[in-house]
Amino acid sequence: MQMTEALAAGVARTIQTRLVLPPDTNHMGTIFGGTVLAYIDEIAAITAMRHSGKAVVTASIDTVNFLSSAKVGDVLILEGVVISTGRTSMEVYVKAECQQIEKGTKSLTTTAILTMVAVDSDSKPTPVTGVIPETAAEEQLFNSAQERKQRRMQVNEYAKELS
């Protein structure tokens, strides 16, 4: 699929719903952070693939904020949206909410920003189309993308110095 124009963020917005089961939880009965990270990586990849029409790889997970936990029987609702793009990369914002069915309550459990890179059949980075934010929150994230990119570049430099 060849894309030349920017796409509205909602075009690739992806929502997944998952039930928290006993094997997903630790000894305190709350979901493992690593399990939530796997769900976040998966929804970010699907969102980026839908936006780019290409296979993608995870380049970085910039921030992950665990705000509250989910327990066995809770429902996790994950939402991913492309918030900015580079030449071959896409920043994807993911939020996870916990819905406690019996109480009828919802709470934000986790937020994350990931960078996904579109790749061609030879696994080489390939260009992606731009994104048009649709909500005030998406606009704010879009406008702060350059700051996050600079921070990622600094972290990459530190990592090179340490190796």
PDB file of C-alpha atoms in Angstrom:
ATOM      1  CA  MET A   1       0.000   0.000   0.000  1.00  0.00           C
ATOM      2  CA  GLN A   2       1.606   3.284  -1.132  1.00  0.00           C
ATOM      3  CA  MET A   3       0.645   6.274   0.998  1.00  0.00           C
ATOM      4  CA  THR A   4       1.574   9.835   0.206  1.00  0.00           C
ATOM      5  CA  GLU A   5      -0.766  11.885   2.356  1.00  0.00           C
ATOM      6  CA  ALA A   6      -0.868  12.091   6.137  1.00  0.00           C
ATOM      7  CA  LEU A   7      -3.456   9.904   7.825  1.00  0.00           C
ATOM      8  CA  ALA A   8      -5.756  10.919  10.644  1.00  0.00           C
ATOM      9  CA  ALA A   9      -4.688   9.298  13.926  1.00  0.00           C
ATOM     10  CA  GLY A  10      -8.027   7.505  14.182  1.00  0.00           C
ATOM     11  CA  VAL A  11      -7.398   5.514  11.003  1.00  0.00           C
ATOM     12  CA  ALA A  12      -4.955   3.199  12.789  1.00  0.00           C
ATOM     13  CA  ARG A  13      -6.295   3.560  16.356  1.00  0.00           C
ATOM     14  CA  THR A  14      -6.443   0.068  17.818  1.00  0.00           C
ATOM     15  CA  ILE A  15      -8.285  -1.220  20.873  1.00  0.00           C
ATOM     16  CA  GLN A  16      -7.785  -4.629  22.505  1.00  0.00           C
ATOM     17  CA  THR A  17      -9.613  -6.106  25.446  1.00  0.00           C
ATOM     18  CA  ARG A  18      -8.061  -8.802  27.632  1.00  0.00           C
ATOM     19  CA  LEU A  19      -9.207 -10.716  30.693  1.00  0.00           C
ATOM     20  CA  VAL A  20      -6.672 -10.945  33.548  1.00  0.00           C
ATOM     21  CA  LEU A  21      -6.271 -14.646  34.333  1.00  0.00           C
ATOM     22  CA  PRO A  22      -4.395 -16.391  37.174  1.00  0.00           C
ATOM     23  CA  PRO A  23      -1.306 -17.312  35.051  1.00  0.00           C
ATOM     24  CA  ASP A  24      -0.912 -13.572  34.248  1.00  0.00           C
ATOM     25  CA  THR A  25      -0.496 -12.616  37.894  1.00  0.00           C
ATOM     26  CA  ASN A  26       2.185 -12.588  40.561  1.00  0.00           C
ATOM     27  CA  HIS A  27       2.059 -13.852  44.152  1.00  0.00           C
ATOM     28  CA  MET A  28       0.085 -10.741  45.154  1.00  0.00           C
ATOM     29  CA  GLY A  29      -2.662 -11.511  42.640  1.00  0.00           C
ATOM     30  CA  THR A  30      -1.865  -8.551  40.392  1.00  0.00           C
ATOM     31  CA  ILE A  31      -0.867  -8.722  36.745  1.00  0.00           C
ATOM     32  CA  PHE A  32       2.852  -9.041  35.985  1.00  0.00           C
ATOM     33  CA  GLY A  33       4.383  -5.833  34.620  1.00  0.00           C
ATOM     34  CA  GLY A  34       6.092  -7.921  31.937  1.00  0.00           C
ATOM     35  CA  THR A  35       2.734  -9.263  30.777  1.00  0.00           C
ATOM     36  CA  VAL A  36       1.390  -5.720  30.481  1.00  0.00           C
ATOM     37  CA  LEU A  37       4.552  -4.746  28.554  1.00  0.00           C
ATOM     38  CA  ALA A  38       4.009  -7.634  26.119  1.00  0.00           C
ATOM     39  CA  TYR A  39       0.418  -6.478  25.539  1.00  0.00           C
ATOM     40  CA  ILE A  40       1.629  -2.892  25.036  1.00  0.00           C
ATOM     41  CA  ASP A  41       4.303  -3.955  22.533  1.00  0.00           C
ATOM     42  CA  GLU A  42       1.758  -6.037  20.617  1.00  0.00           C
ATOM     43  CA  ILE A  43      -0.863  -3.289  20.345  1.00  0.00           C
ATOM     44  CA  ALA A  44       1.813  -0.732  19.402  1.00  0.00           C
ATOM     45  CA  ALA A  45       2.991  -3.027  16.599  1.00  0.00           C
ATOM     46  CA  ILE A  46      -0.544  -3.596  15.313  1.00  0.00           C
ATOM     47  CA  THR A  47      -1.275   0.145  15.437  1.00  0.00           C
ATOM     48  CA  ALA A  48       1.939   0.991  13.564  1.00  0.00           C
ATOM     49  CA  MET A  49       1.312  -1.739  10.961  1.00  0.00           C
ATOM     50  CA  ARG A  50      -2.193  -0.420  10.367  1.00  0.00           C
ATOM     51  CA  HIS A  51      -0.811   3.109   9.932  1.00  0.00           C
ATOM     52  CA  SER A  52       2.104   2.189   7.646  1.00  0.00           C
ATOM     53  CA  GLY A  53       0.765  -0.832   5.812  1.00  0.00           C
ATOM     54  CA  LYS A  54       4.141  -2.465   6.528  1.00  0.00           C
ATOM     55  CA  ALA A  55       5.726  -4.875   8.970  1.00  0.00           C
ATOM     56  CA  VAL A  56       7.294  -3.093  11.934  1.00  0.00           C
ATOM     57  CA  VAL A  57       9.941  -3.616  14.580  1.00  0.00           C
ATOM     58  CA  THR A  58      10.141  -2.050  18.030  1.00  0.00           C
ATOM     59  CA  ALA A  59      12.976   0.504  18.153  1.00  0.00           C
ATOM     60  CA  SER A  60      12.405   1.789  21.676  1.00  0.00           C
ATOM     61  CA  ILE A  61      10.053   1.949  24.582  1.00  0.00           C
ATOM     62  CA  ASP A  62      10.580   5.482  25.832  1.00  0.00           C
ATOM     63  CA  THR A  63       8.331   5.608  28.823  1.00  0.00           C
ATOM     64  CA  VAL A  64       6.209   3.162  30.723  1.00  0.00           C
ATOM     65  CA  ASN A  65       4.223   4.399  33.676  1.00  0.00           C
ATOM     66  CA  PHE A  66       2.593   1.795  35.894  1.00  0.00           C
ATOM     67  CA  LEU A  67      -0.072   3.833  37.669  1.00  0.00           C
ATOM     68  CA  SER A  68      -2.211   1.118  39.223  1.00  0.00           C
ATOM     69  CA  SER A  69      -2.604  -2.643  38.976  1.00  0.00           C
ATOM     70  CA  ALA A  70      -5.150  -5.088  37.653  1.00  0.00           C
ATOM     71  CA  LYS A  71      -6.226  -8.261  39.457  1.00  0.00           C
ATOM     72  CA  VAL A  72      -7.562 -11.641  38.377  1.00  0.00           C
ATOM     73  CA  GLY A  73     -11.003 -11.190  36.835  1.00  0.00           C
ATOM     74  CA  ASP A  74     -10.411  -7.571  35.807  1.00  0.00           C
ATOM     75  CA  VAL A  75     -10.632  -6.583  32.158  1.00  0.00           C
ATOM     76  CA  LEU A  76      -7.749  -4.690  30.580  1.00  0.00           C
ATOM     77  CA  ILE A  77      -8.640  -2.312  27.777  1.00  0.00           C
ATOM     78  CA  LEU A  78      -5.601  -1.243  25.753  1.00  0.00           C
ATOM     79  CA  GLU A  79      -5.686   1.552  23.194  1.00  0.00           C
ATOM     80  CA  GLY A  80      -2.885   2.434  20.766  1.00  0.00           C
ATOM     81  CA  VAL A  81      -2.606   5.490  18.522  1.00  0.00           C
ATOM     82  CA  VAL A  82       0.169   6.846  16.290  1.00  0.00           C
ATOM     83  CA  ILE A  83       1.104  10.254  17.706  1.00  0.00           C
ATOM     84  CA  SER A  84       3.990  11.277  15.436  1.00  0.00           C
ATOM     85  CA  THR A  85       6.061   9.988  12.553  1.00  0.00           C
ATOM     86  CA  GLY A  86       9.576  10.353  11.236  1.00  0.00           C
ATOM     87  CA  ARG A  87      10.847   9.207   7.865  1.00  0.00           C
ATOM     88  CA  THR A  88      10.543   5.484   8.705  1.00  0.00           C
ATOM     89  CA  SER A  89       9.452   5.561  12.346  1.00  0.00           C
ATOM     90  CA  MET A  90       6.197   6.014  14.206  1.00  0.00           C
ATOM     91  CA  GLU A  91       5.681   6.960  17.829  1.00  0.00           C
ATOM     92  CA  VAL A  92       2.772   5.067  19.313  1.00  0.00           C
ATOM     93  CA  TYR A  93       1.041   6.083  22.541  1.00  0.00           C
ATOM     94  CA  VAL A  94      -0.575   3.206  24.420  1.00  0.00           C
ATOM     95  CA  LYS A  95      -2.817   3.439  27.440  1.00  0.00           C
ATOM     96  CA  ALA A  96      -4.215   0.551  29.443  1.00  0.00           C
ATOM     97  CA  GLU A  97      -7.304   0.865  31.581  1.00  0.00           C
ATOM     98  CA  CYS A  98      -8.553  -1.647  34.121  1.00  0.00           C
ATOM     99  CA  GLN A  99     -12.270  -2.286  34.235  1.00  0.00           C
ATOM    100  CA  GLN A 100     -13.603  -3.964  37.357  1.00  0.00           C
ATOM    101  CA  ILE A 101     -16.784  -5.510  35.999  1.00  0.00           C
ATOM    102  CA  GLU A 102     -18.523  -6.201  39.312  1.00  0.00           C
ATOM    103  CA  LYS A 103     -17.855  -2.706  40.678  1.00  0.00           C
ATOM    104  CA  GLY A 104     -18.504  -1.024  37.331  1.00  0.00           C
ATOM    105  CA  THR A 105     -15.349   1.074  37.670  1.00  0.00           C
ATOM    106  CA  LYS A 106     -12.523   1.907  35.271  1.00  0.00           C
ATOM    107  CA  SER A 107      -9.059   3.200  36.121  1.00  0.00           C
ATOM    108  CA  LEU A 108      -5.949   4.065  34.133  1.00  0.00           C
ATOM    109  CA  THR A 109      -3.298   1.444  34.878  1.00  0.00           C
ATOM    110  CA  THR A 110      -0.454   2.041  32.426  1.00  0.00           C
ATOM    111  CA  THR A 111       0.730   4.508  29.775  1.00  0.00           C
ATOM    112  CA  ALA A 112       3.620   4.070  27.360  1.00  0.00           C
ATOM    113  CA  ILE A 113       5.244   5.620  24.311  1.00  0.00           C
ATOM    114  CA  LEU A 114       6.999   3.307  21.872  1.00  0.00           C
ATOM    115  CA  THR A 115       8.893   3.934  18.648  1.00  0.00           C
ATOM    116  CA  MET A 116       8.165   1.468  15.871  1.00  0.00           C
ATOM    117  CA  VAL A 117      10.054   1.332  12.563  1.00  0.00           C
ATOM    118  CA  ALA A 118       8.428   0.182   9.325  1.00  0.00           C
ATOM    119  CA  VAL A 119      10.480  -2.374   7.404  1.00  0.00           C
ATOM    120  CA  ASP A 120      10.309  -3.817   3.894  1.00  0.00           C
ATOM    121  CA  SER A 121      10.596  -7.470   2.847  1.00  0.00           C
ATOM    122  CA  ASP A 122      14.400  -7.262   3.315  1.00  0.00           C
ATOM    123  CA  SER A 123      13.947  -5.940   6.873  1.00  0.00           C
ATOM    124  CA  LYS A 124      15.265  -2.508   5.805  1.00  0.00           C
ATOM    125  CA  PRO A 125      13.575   0.654   7.145  1.00  0.00           C
ATOM    126  CA  THR A 126      10.988   1.978   4.714  1.00  0.00           C
ATOM    127  CA  PRO A 127       9.204   5.368   4.569  1.00  0.00           C
ATOM    128  CA  VAL A 128       5.896   5.958   6.334  1.00  0.00           C
ATOM    129  CA  THR A 129       3.202   8.541   5.871  1.00  0.00           C
ATOM    130  CA  GLY A 130       2.615  11.347   8.365  1.00  0.00           C
ATOM    131  CA  VAL A 131      -0.112  11.502  10.991  1.00  0.00           C
ATOM    132  CA  ILE A 132      -2.729  14.137  11.748  1.00  0.00           C
ATOM    133  CA  PRO A 133      -3.676  14.344  15.445  1.00  0.00           C
ATOM    134  CA  GLU A 134      -7.418  14.424  16.123  1.00  0.00           C
ATOM    135  CA  THR A 135      -7.778  15.119  19.840  1.00  0.00           C
ATOM    136  CA  ALA A 136      -6.273  17.745  22.138  1.00  0.00           C
ATOM    137  CA  ALA A 137      -4.179  15.047  23.852  1.00  0.00           C
ATOM    138  CA  GLU A 138      -2.911  13.745  20.503  1.00  0.00           C
ATOM    139  CA  GLU A 139      -2.066  17.309  19.451  1.00  0.00           C
ATOM    140  CA  GLN A 140      -0.073  17.836  22.653  1.00  0.00           C
ATOM    141  CA  LEU A 141       1.821  14.566  22.146  1.00  0.00           C
ATOM    142  CA  PHE A 142       2.396  15.439  18.466  1.00  0.00           C
ATOM    143  CA  ASN A 143       3.804  18.856  19.409  1.00  0.00           C
ATOM    144  CA  SER A 144       6.229  17.398  21.971  1.00  0.00           C
ATOM    145  CA  ALA A 145       7.557  14.669  19.633  1.00  0.00           C
ATOM    146  CA  GLN A 146      10.791  16.527  18.829  1.00  0.00           C
ATOM    147  CA  GLU A 147      11.670  16.780  22.530  1.00  0.00           C
ATOM    148  CA  ARG A 148      11.183  13.026  22.949  1.00  0.00           C
ATOM    149  CA  LYS A 149      13.316  12.347  19.870  1.00  0.00           C
ATOM    150  CA  GLN A 150      16.148  14.478  21.284  1.00  0.00           C
ATOM    151  CA  ARG A 151      15.916  12.607  24.595  1.00  0.00           C
ATOM    152  CA  ARG A 152      16.071   9.241  22.777  1.00  0.00           C
ATOM    153  CA  MET A 153      19.147  10.387  20.867  1.00  0.00           C
ATOM    154  CA  GLN A 154      20.842  11.428  24.137  1.00  0.00           C
ATOM    155  CA  VAL A 155      20.048   8.081  25.744  1.00  0.00           C
ATOM    156  CA  ASN A 156      21.460   6.284  22.683  1.00  0.00           C
ATOM    157  CA  GLU A 157      24.684   8.306  22.974  1.00  0.00           C
ATOM    158  CA  TYR A 158      25.013   7.447  26.678  1.00  0.00           C
ATOM    159  CA  ALA A 159      24.456   3.786  25.870  1.00  0.00           C
ATOM    160  CA  LYS A 160      27.258   3.877  23.275  1.00  0.00           C
ATOM    161  CA  GLU A 161      29.613   5.507  25.786  1.00  0.00           C
ATOM    162  CA  LEU A 162      28.872   2.818  28.359  1.00  0.00           C
ATOM    163  CA  SER A 163      29.446  -0.138  26.037  1.00  0.00           C
TER     164      SER A 163
END
